[in-house]
mmCIF file of C-alpha atoms in Angstrom:
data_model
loop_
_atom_site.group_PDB
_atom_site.id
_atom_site.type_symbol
_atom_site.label_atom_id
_atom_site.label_comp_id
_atom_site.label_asym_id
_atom_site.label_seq_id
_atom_site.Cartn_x
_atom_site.Cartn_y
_atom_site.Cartn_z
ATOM 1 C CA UNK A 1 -18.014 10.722 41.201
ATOM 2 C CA UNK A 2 -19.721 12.117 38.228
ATOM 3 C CA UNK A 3 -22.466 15.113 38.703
ATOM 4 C CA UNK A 4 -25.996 14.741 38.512
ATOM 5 C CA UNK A 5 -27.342 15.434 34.784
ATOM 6 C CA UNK A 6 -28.655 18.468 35.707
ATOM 7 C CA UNK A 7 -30.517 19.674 32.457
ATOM 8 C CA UNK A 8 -32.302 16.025 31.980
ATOM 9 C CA UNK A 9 -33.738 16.274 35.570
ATOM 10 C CA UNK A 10 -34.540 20.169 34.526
ATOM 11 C CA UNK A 11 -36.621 19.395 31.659
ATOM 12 C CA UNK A 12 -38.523 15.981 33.781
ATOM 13 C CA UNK A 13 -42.077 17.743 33.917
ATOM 14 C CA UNK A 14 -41.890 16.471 37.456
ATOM 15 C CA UNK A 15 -39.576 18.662 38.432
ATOM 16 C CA UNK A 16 -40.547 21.969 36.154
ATOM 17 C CA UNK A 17 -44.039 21.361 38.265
ATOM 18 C CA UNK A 18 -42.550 20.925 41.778
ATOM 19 C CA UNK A 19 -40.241 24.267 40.814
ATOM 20 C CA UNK A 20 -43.537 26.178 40.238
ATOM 21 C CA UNK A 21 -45.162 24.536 43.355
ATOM 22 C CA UNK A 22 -42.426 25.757 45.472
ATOM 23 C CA UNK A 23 -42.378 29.374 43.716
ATOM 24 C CA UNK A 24 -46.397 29.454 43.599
ATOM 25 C CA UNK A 25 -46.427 28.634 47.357
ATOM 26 C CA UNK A 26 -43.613 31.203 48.629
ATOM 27 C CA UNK A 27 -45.535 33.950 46.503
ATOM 28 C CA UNK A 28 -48.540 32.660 48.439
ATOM 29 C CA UNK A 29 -46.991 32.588 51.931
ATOM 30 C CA UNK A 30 -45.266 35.931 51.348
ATOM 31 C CA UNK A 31 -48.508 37.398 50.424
ATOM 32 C CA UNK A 32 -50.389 35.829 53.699
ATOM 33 C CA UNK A 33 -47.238 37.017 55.451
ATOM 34 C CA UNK A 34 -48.375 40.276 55.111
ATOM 35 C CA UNK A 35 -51.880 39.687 56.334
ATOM 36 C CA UNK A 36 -50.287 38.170 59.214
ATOM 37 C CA UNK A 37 -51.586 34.663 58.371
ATOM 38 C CA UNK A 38 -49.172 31.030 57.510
ATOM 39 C CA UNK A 39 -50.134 28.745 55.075
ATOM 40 C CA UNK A 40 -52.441 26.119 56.987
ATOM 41 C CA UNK A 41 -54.150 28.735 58.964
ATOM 42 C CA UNK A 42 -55.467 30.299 56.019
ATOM 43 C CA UNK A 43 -56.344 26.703 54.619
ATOM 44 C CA UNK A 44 -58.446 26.019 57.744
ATOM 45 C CA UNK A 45 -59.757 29.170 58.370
ATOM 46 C CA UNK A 46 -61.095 28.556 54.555
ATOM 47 C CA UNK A 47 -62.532 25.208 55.066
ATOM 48 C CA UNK A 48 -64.097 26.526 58.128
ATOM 49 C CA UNK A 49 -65.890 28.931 56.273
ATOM 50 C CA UNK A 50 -67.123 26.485 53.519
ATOM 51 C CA UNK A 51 -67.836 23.510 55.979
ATOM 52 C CA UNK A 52 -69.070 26.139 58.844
ATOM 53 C CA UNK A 53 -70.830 24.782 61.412
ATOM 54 C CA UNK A 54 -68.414 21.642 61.447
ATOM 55 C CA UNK A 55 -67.110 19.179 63.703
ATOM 56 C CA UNK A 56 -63.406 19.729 64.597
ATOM 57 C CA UNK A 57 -62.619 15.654 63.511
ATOM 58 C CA UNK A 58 -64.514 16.211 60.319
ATOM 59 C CA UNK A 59 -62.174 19.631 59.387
ATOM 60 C CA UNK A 60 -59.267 18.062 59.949
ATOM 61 C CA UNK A 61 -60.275 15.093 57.799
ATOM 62 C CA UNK A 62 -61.435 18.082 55.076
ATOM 63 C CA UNK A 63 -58.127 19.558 54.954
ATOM 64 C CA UNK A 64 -55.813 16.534 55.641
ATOM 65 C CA UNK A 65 -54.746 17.829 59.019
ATOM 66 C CA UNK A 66 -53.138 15.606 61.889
ATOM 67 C CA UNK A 67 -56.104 16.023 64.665
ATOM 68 C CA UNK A 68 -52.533 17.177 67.061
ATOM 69 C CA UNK A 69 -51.653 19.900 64.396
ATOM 70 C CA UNK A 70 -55.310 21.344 63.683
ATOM 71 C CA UNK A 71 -55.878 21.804 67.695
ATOM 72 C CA UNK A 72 -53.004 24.170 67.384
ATOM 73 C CA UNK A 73 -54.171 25.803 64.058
ATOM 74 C CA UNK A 74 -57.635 26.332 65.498
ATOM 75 C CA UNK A 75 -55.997 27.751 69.265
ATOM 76 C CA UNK A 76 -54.066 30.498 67.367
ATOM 77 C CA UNK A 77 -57.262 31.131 65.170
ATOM 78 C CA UNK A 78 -59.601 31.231 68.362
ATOM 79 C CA UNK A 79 -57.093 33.336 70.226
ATOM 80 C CA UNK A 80 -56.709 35.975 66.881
ATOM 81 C CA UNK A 81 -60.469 35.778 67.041
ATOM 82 C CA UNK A 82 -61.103 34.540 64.177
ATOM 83 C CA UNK A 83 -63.152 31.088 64.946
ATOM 84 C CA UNK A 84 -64.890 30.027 67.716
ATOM 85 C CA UNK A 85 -65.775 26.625 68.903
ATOM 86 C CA UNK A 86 -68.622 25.524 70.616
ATOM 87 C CA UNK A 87 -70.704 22.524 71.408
ATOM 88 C CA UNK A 88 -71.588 20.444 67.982
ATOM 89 C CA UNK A 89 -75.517 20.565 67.994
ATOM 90 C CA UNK A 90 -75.438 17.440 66.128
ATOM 91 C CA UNK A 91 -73.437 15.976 68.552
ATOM 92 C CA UNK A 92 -72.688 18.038 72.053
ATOM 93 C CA UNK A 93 -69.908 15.645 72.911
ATOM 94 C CA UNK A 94 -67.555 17.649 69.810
ATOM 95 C CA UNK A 95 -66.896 20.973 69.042
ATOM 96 C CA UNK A 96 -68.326 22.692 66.189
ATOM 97 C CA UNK A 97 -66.327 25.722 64.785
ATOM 98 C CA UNK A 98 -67.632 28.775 62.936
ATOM 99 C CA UNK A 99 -65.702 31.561 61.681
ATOM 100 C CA UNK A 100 -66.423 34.679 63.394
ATOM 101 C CA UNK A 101 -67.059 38.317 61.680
ATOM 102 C CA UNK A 102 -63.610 39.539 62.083
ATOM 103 C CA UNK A 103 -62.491 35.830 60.345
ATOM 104 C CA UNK A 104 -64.627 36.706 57.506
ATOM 105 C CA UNK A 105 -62.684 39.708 56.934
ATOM 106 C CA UNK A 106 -59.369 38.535 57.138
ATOM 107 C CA UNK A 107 -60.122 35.673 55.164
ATOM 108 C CA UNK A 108 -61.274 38.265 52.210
ATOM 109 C CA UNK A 109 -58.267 40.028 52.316
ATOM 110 C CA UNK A 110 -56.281 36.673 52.313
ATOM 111 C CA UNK A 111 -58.500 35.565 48.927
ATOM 112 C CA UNK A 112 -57.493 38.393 47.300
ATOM 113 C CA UNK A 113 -53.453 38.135 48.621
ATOM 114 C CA UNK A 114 -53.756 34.866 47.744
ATOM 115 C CA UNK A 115 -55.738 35.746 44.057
ATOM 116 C CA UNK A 116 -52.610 38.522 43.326
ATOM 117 C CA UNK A 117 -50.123 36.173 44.284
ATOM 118 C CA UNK A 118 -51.398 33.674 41.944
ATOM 119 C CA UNK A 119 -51.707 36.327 39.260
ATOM 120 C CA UNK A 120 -47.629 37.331 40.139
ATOM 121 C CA UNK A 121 -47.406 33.269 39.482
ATOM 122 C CA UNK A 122 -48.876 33.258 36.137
ATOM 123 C CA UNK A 123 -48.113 36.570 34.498
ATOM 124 C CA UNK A 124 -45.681 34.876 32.146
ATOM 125 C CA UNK A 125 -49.028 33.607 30.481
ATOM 126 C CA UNK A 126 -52.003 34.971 28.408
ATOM 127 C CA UNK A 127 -55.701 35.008 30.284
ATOM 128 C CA UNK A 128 -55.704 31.846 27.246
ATOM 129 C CA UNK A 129 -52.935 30.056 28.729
ATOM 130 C CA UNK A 130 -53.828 30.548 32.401
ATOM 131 C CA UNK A 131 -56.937 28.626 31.590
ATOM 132 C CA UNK A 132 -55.403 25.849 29.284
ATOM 133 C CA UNK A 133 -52.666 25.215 31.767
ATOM 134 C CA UNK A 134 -55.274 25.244 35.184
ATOM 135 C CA UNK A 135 -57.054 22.554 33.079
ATOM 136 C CA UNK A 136 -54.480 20.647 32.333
ATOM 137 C CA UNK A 137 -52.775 21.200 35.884
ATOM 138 C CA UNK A 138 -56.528 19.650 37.291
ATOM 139 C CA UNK A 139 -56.465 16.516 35.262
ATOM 140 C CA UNK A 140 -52.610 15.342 35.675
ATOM 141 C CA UNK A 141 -53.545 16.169 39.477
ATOM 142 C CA UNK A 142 -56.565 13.962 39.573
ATOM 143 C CA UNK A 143 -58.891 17.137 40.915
ATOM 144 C CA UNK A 144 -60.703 17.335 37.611
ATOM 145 C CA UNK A 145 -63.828 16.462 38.375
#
């Protein structure tokens, strides 16, 4: 059995992007590490923030979230303090959740962990580049709105 044909899959821009996804996102979850946040949590402690008051269904439809996986984001980010939940006033039958002061906080400091590890990501590249390749990253992504 021959072995795969490594440098043709190397150069596939497929796979140079999903290389950089998977470095961009361990510099990211090293650097949320440290503010003692994962990943998701910081995703949905973000959307919260944007989307704040908002009905738990609706932020887990925001962020893509499994309604099973979000209750257990939003218990660990309750429990840390950093959201609370309470009756919708649109709707008292859901919960509503707003980040709380000491979210607020943590969520800066995780912006600007996030920010540097981003920077770490792209240092290869001039300020130029950075925003030529962020362009081009949003329209082969579909976000480019």
């Amino acid at each position: 059995m021959s072995e795969a044909p490594l440098p043709a899959i190397r150069s596939l821009p497929s796979w140079l992007l999903g290389r950089a996804a998977a470095r961009g996102r361990s510099l990211v979850a090293e650097a949320l590490a440290e503010q003692d946040m994962r990943m998701w949590h910081h995703v949905v402690l973000s959307a919260v923030r944007d989307l704040a008051p908002v009905a738990q269904a609706d932020l887990g439809r925001g962020v893509g979230l499994d309604p099973k996986d979000l209750v257990g984001i939003l218990n660990d980010l309750q429990a840390a303090g950093l959201v609370v939940r309470e009756p919708d006033p649109k709707d008292r039958r859901k919960n509503a959740v707003s980040l709380t002061a000491r979210g607020a906080r943590l969520l800066t400091r995780c912006e600007k962990a996030a920010r540097a590890a981003n920077d770490e990501l792209l240092a290869p590249l001039s300020e130029a580049e950075r925003e030529q390749f962020t362009g081009m990253l949003r329209r082969i992504s579909g976000t480019d709105d």
